[in-house]
Amino acid sequence: MNNYSLTYEVQLPSDYDTEQPYPVIFALHGMGSDDQDMLRLMQPLQSDFIIVAVRGPIIQGSGYAYFQIKSIGNPVRELFDASVQGLQQLIVDLSSKYAIDPARRYIAGFSQGAIMAMTLSLIMGDAIKGIVAMSGYIPQFVKDEYKIQPGSELSVFISHGDQDHLFPLQLGEDNASFFREHTDNVTYVPYHGGHQVTPDLYQQFQQWLRTDANLAAEDLKGLNS
């Protein structure tokens, strides 16, 4: 399915009932990856969440991207802006199409997906309940020029590896500090590892999402289960 040049796949809980509101996770991938990678990552949560995996519109190697970069930490602004606008519209459109609980809309992303998740949560107000942002950064022009208006109940999970070869750990700490200026509900998880989702982190963000969405805890599944 396409929306403003964005391709996406929706996976519904097995007991999906249009009369019952469900929490949703919009899952955004890293540069050179794709929506299927994020569907696999979010699979353990599919029993309770609607999962929407969104593919970036730009071909990047064997995968896709939401924007190109001039250099590390420096996105091509017009491509970045276009993806932000497209993702905003997609979230609005799908929220009216599926039985999505407006108070439990989440965005989870890795690397470029984390950058998009943090940006969208800062500008979409109460439309976003929470984000999982793994190994990303907030572009300076977002901080300086975008209209920052996060929701009053925004919950934020930020993780970053201490051996990240692309984005130094300081960026993760900067991300957490920036969000703490706007919300009291920030969970920052620095971990020993590189630009990756470690098995421990995999379980931590699942638990965080279930707790924040007020869902009963389930047995957490590991990366290789």
GROMACS .gro file of C-alpha atoms in nm:
model
  225
    1MET     CA    1   0.000   0.000   0.000
    2ASN     CA    2   0.122   0.353  -0.073
    3ASN     CA    3   0.061   0.691   0.084
    4TYR     CA    4   0.243   1.000  -0.047
    5SER     CA    5   0.508   0.772  -0.198
    6LEU     CA    6   0.546   0.581   0.131
    7THR     CA    7   0.502   0.206   0.114
    8TYR     CA    8   0.379   0.039   0.429
    9GLU     CA    9   0.247  -0.290   0.565
   10VAL     CA   10  -0.009  -0.324   0.843
   11GLN     CA   11  -0.022  -0.626   1.072
   12LEU     CA   12  -0.331  -0.657   1.292
   13PRO     CA   13  -0.369  -0.853   1.616
   14SER     CA   14  -0.522  -1.197   1.558
   15ASP     CA   15  -0.829  -1.097   1.760
   16TYR     CA   16  -0.869  -0.764   1.580
   17ASP     CA   17  -1.215  -0.619   1.638
   18THR     CA   18  -1.308  -0.290   1.475
   19GLU     CA   19  -1.515  -0.200   1.783
   20GLN     CA   20  -1.212  -0.220   2.015
   21PRO     CA   21  -0.935   0.045   2.016
   22TYR     CA   22  -0.582  -0.092   1.991
   23PRO     CA   23  -0.246   0.068   2.059
   24VAL     CA   24  -0.039   0.110   1.745
   25ILE     CA   25   0.332   0.114   1.668
   26PHE     CA   26   0.456   0.286   1.355
   27ALA     CA   27   0.788   0.112   1.295
   28LEU     CA   28   1.061   0.295   1.104
   29HIS     CA   29   1.380   0.136   0.977
   30GLY     CA   30   1.740   0.245   0.948
   31MET     CA   31   1.921   0.367   0.635
   32GLY     CA   32   1.964   0.082   0.386
   33SER     CA   33   1.714  -0.143   0.565
   34ASP     CA   34   1.343  -0.187   0.502
   35ASP     CA   35   0.995  -0.229   0.646
   36GLN     CA   36   1.023  -0.609   0.661
   37ASP     CA   37   1.318  -0.579   0.898
   38MET     CA   38   1.106  -0.372   1.133
   39LEU     CA   39   0.813  -0.613   1.110
   40ARG     CA   40   1.044  -0.891   1.228
   41LEU     CA   41   1.170  -0.672   1.512
   42MET     CA   42   0.818  -0.587   1.627
   43GLN     CA   43   0.672  -0.937   1.578
   44PRO     CA   44   0.655  -1.022   1.954
   45LEU     CA   45   0.430  -0.720   2.008
   46GLN     CA   46   0.185  -0.803   1.732
   47SER     CA   47  -0.055  -0.986   1.962
   48ASP     CA   48  -0.154  -0.661   2.132
   49PHE     CA   49  -0.046  -0.377   1.902
   50ILE     CA   50  -0.136  -0.286   1.548
   51ILE     CA   51   0.201  -0.275   1.375
   52VAL     CA   52   0.256  -0.043   1.079
   53ALA     CA   53   0.597  -0.085   0.916
   54VAL     CA   54   0.679   0.202   0.683
   55ARG     CA   55   0.940   0.181   0.407
   56GLY     CA   56   1.146   0.490   0.326
   57PRO     CA   57   1.076   0.633  -0.022
   58ILE     CA   58   1.441   0.651  -0.133
   59ILE     CA   59   1.634   0.350  -0.265
   60GLN     CA   60   1.952   0.313  -0.061
   61GLY     CA   61   2.178   0.023  -0.163
   62SER     CA   62   1.982  -0.298  -0.123
   63GLY     CA   63   1.727  -0.123   0.102
   64TYR     CA   64   1.564   0.214   0.152
   65ALA     CA   65   1.597   0.545   0.336
   66TYR     CA   66   1.370   0.827   0.453
   67PHE     CA   67   1.629   1.090   0.356
   68GLN     CA   68   1.980   1.121   0.223
   69ILE     CA   69   2.262   1.294   0.406
   70LYS     CA   70   2.528   1.549   0.317
   71SER     CA   71   2.742   1.410   0.598
   72ILE     CA   72   2.693   1.225   0.925
   73GLY     CA   73   2.439   1.424   1.128
   74ASN     CA   74   2.352   1.650   0.835
   75PRO     CA   75   2.037   1.539   0.643
   76VAL     CA   76   1.938   1.679   0.303
   77ARG     CA   77   1.674   1.917   0.432
   78GLU     CA   78   1.416   1.896   0.154
   79LEU     CA   79   1.415   1.515   0.158
   80PHE     CA   80   1.396   1.511   0.537
   81ASP     CA   81   1.106   1.759   0.540
   82ALA     CA   82   0.918   1.560   0.275
   83SER     CA   83   0.942   1.237   0.472
   84VAL     CA   84   0.834   1.408   0.794
   85GLN     CA   85   0.527   1.548   0.618
   86GLY     CA   86   0.452   1.214   0.451
   87LEU     CA   87   0.477   1.022   0.777
   88GLN     CA   88   0.257   1.275   0.957
   89GLN     CA   89  -0.010   1.233   0.692
   90LEU     CA   90   0.020   0.856   0.699
   91ILE     CA   91  -0.031   0.848   1.077
   92VAL     CA   92  -0.341   1.066   1.043
   93ASP     CA   93  -0.482   0.863   0.752
   94LEU     CA   94  -0.433   0.521   0.911
   95SER     CA   95  -0.571   0.641   1.244
   96SER     CA   96  -0.906   0.696   1.075
   97LYS     CA   97  -0.889   0.369   0.881
   98TYR     CA   98  -0.809   0.124   1.162
   99ALA     CA   99  -0.931   0.084   1.522
  100ILE     CA  100  -0.639   0.278   1.665
  101ASP     CA  101  -0.654   0.419   2.018
  102PRO     CA  102  -0.566   0.790   1.976
  103ALA     CA  103  -0.417   0.792   2.327
  104ARG     CA  104  -0.177   0.505   2.252
  105ARG     CA  105  -0.001   0.589   1.927
  106TYR     CA  106   0.369   0.497   1.935
  107ILE     CA  107   0.657   0.533   1.694
  108ALA     CA  108   0.956   0.302   1.716
  109GLY     CA  109   1.265   0.346   1.506
  110PHE     CA  110   1.627   0.251   1.465
  111SER     CA  111   1.894   0.495   1.342
  112GLN     CA  112   1.719   0.699   1.065
  113GLY     CA  113   1.394   0.561   1.199
  114ALA     CA  114   1.484   0.690   1.544
  115ILE     CA  115   1.561   1.032   1.398
  116MET     CA  116   1.217   1.036   1.236
  117ALA     CA  117   1.049   0.908   1.554
  118MET     CA  118   1.204   1.178   1.771
  119THR     CA  119   1.122   1.451   1.519
  120LEU     CA  120   0.759   1.343   1.477
  121SER     CA  121   0.705   1.321   1.853
  122LEU     CA  122   0.836   1.674   1.895
  123ILE     CA  123   0.599   1.828   1.641
  124MET     CA  124   0.279   1.618   1.653
  125GLY     CA  125   0.164   1.711   2.003
  126ASP     CA  126  -0.081   1.475   2.171
  127ALA     CA  127  -0.111   1.269   1.851
  128ILE     CA  128   0.192   1.070   1.971
  129LYS     CA  129   0.189   0.899   2.312
  130GLY     CA  130   0.540   0.765   2.304
  131ILE     CA  131   0.849   0.674   2.108
  132VAL     CA  132   1.126   0.418   2.110
  133ALA     CA  133   1.431   0.585   1.958
  134MET     CA  134   1.729   0.352   1.917
  135SER     CA  135   2.066   0.492   1.807
  136GLY     CA  136   1.962   0.821   1.649
  137TYR     CA  137   2.003   1.197   1.682
  138ILE     CA  138   1.792   1.510   1.653
  139PRO     CA  139   1.902   1.732   1.361
  140GLN     CA  140   1.992   2.083   1.473
  141PHE     CA  141   1.745   2.239   1.228
  142VAL     CA  142   1.466   2.043   1.395
  143LYS     CA  143   1.559   2.192   1.732
  144ASP     CA  144   1.598   2.543   1.589
  145GLU     CA  145   1.339   2.572   1.314
  146TYR     CA  146   1.063   2.316   1.359
  147LYS     CA  147   0.769   2.408   1.581
  148ILE     CA  148   0.839   2.202   1.892
  149GLN     CA  149   0.513   2.101   2.061
  150PRO     CA  150   0.537   1.750   2.214
  151GLY     CA  151   0.234   1.604   2.386
  152SER     CA  152   0.183   1.672   2.755
  153GLU     CA  153   0.190   1.296   2.831
  154LEU     CA  154   0.472   1.203   2.594
  155SER     CA  155   0.677   0.900   2.701
  156VAL     CA  156   1.024   0.854   2.557
  157PHE     CA  157   1.257   0.553   2.545
  158ILE     CA  158   1.601   0.638   2.409
  159SER     CA  159   1.885   0.389   2.376
  160HIS     CA  160   2.240   0.429   2.250
  161GLY     CA  161   2.548   0.208   2.237
  162ASP     CA  162   2.876   0.313   2.394
  163GLN     CA  163   3.064   0.174   2.093
  164ASP     CA  164   2.840   0.320   1.821
  165HIS     CA  165   3.076   0.386   1.527
  166LEU     CA  166   2.827   0.609   1.344
  167PHE     CA  167   2.675   0.821   1.618
  168PRO     CA  168   2.883   0.867   1.935
  169LEU     CA  169   2.724   0.798   2.272
  170GLN     CA  170   2.717   1.171   2.344
  171LEU     CA  171   2.438   1.205   2.087
  172GLY     CA  172   2.222   0.965   2.285
  173GLU     CA  173   2.287   1.164   2.601
  174ASP     CA  174   2.207   1.486   2.412
  175ASN     CA  175   1.880   1.332   2.289
  176ALA     CA  176   1.777   1.239   2.643
  177SER     CA  177   1.868   1.583   2.776
  178PHE     CA  178   1.667   1.756   2.504
  179PHE     CA  179   1.356   1.550   2.572
  180ARG     CA  180   1.389   1.603   2.947
  181GLU     CA  181   1.335   1.973   2.876
  182HIS     CA  182   0.990   1.881   2.743
  183THR     CA  183   0.869   1.581   2.941
  184ASP     CA  184   0.935   1.412   3.275
  185ASN     CA  185   0.885   1.066   3.127
  186VAL     CA  186   1.220   0.990   2.967
  187THR     CA  187   1.385   0.649   2.990
  188TYR     CA  188   1.746   0.661   2.872
  189VAL     CA  189   1.925   0.331   2.819
  190PRO     CA  190   2.294   0.350   2.734
  191TYR     CA  191   2.431   0.002   2.669
  192HIS     CA  192   2.755  -0.173   2.592
  193GLY     CA  193   2.752  -0.225   2.217
  194GLY     CA  194   2.762  -0.064   1.877
  195HIS     CA  195   2.508   0.060   1.621
  196GLN     CA  196   2.275  -0.232   1.676
  197VAL     CA  197   1.982  -0.374   1.872
  198THR     CA  198   2.128  -0.603   2.136
  199PRO     CA  199   1.929  -0.894   2.286
  200ASP     CA  200   1.895  -0.710   2.618
  201LEU     CA  201   1.777  -0.393   2.448
  202TYR     CA  202   1.529  -0.597   2.245
  203GLN     CA  203   1.361  -0.717   2.562
  204GLN     CA  204   1.383  -0.379   2.734
  205PHE     CA  205   1.196  -0.188   2.467
  206GLN     CA  206   0.926  -0.456   2.443
  207GLN     CA  207   0.870  -0.432   2.818
  208TRP     CA  208   0.871  -0.052   2.808
  209LEU     CA  209   0.608  -0.042   2.532
  210ARG     CA  210   0.380  -0.291   2.707
  211THR     CA  211   0.406  -0.105   3.035
  212ASP     CA  212   0.351   0.239   2.887
  213ALA     CA  213   0.050   0.114   2.688
  214ASN     CA  214  -0.095  -0.043   3.006
  215LEU     CA  215  -0.085  -0.395   2.867
  216ALA     CA  216  -0.037  -0.708   3.071
  217ALA     CA  217   0.319  -0.834   3.069
  218GLU     CA  218   0.385  -1.137   2.850
  219ASP     CA  219   0.680  -1.366   2.823
  220LEU     CA  220   0.934  -1.165   2.633
  221LYS     CA  221   1.077  -1.320   2.322
  222GLY     CA  222   1.441  -1.290   2.235
  223LEU     CA  223   1.595  -1.184   1.906
  224ASN     CA  224   1.652  -1.543   1.795
  225SER     CA  225   1.325  -1.697   1.915
   0.00000   0.00000   0.00000
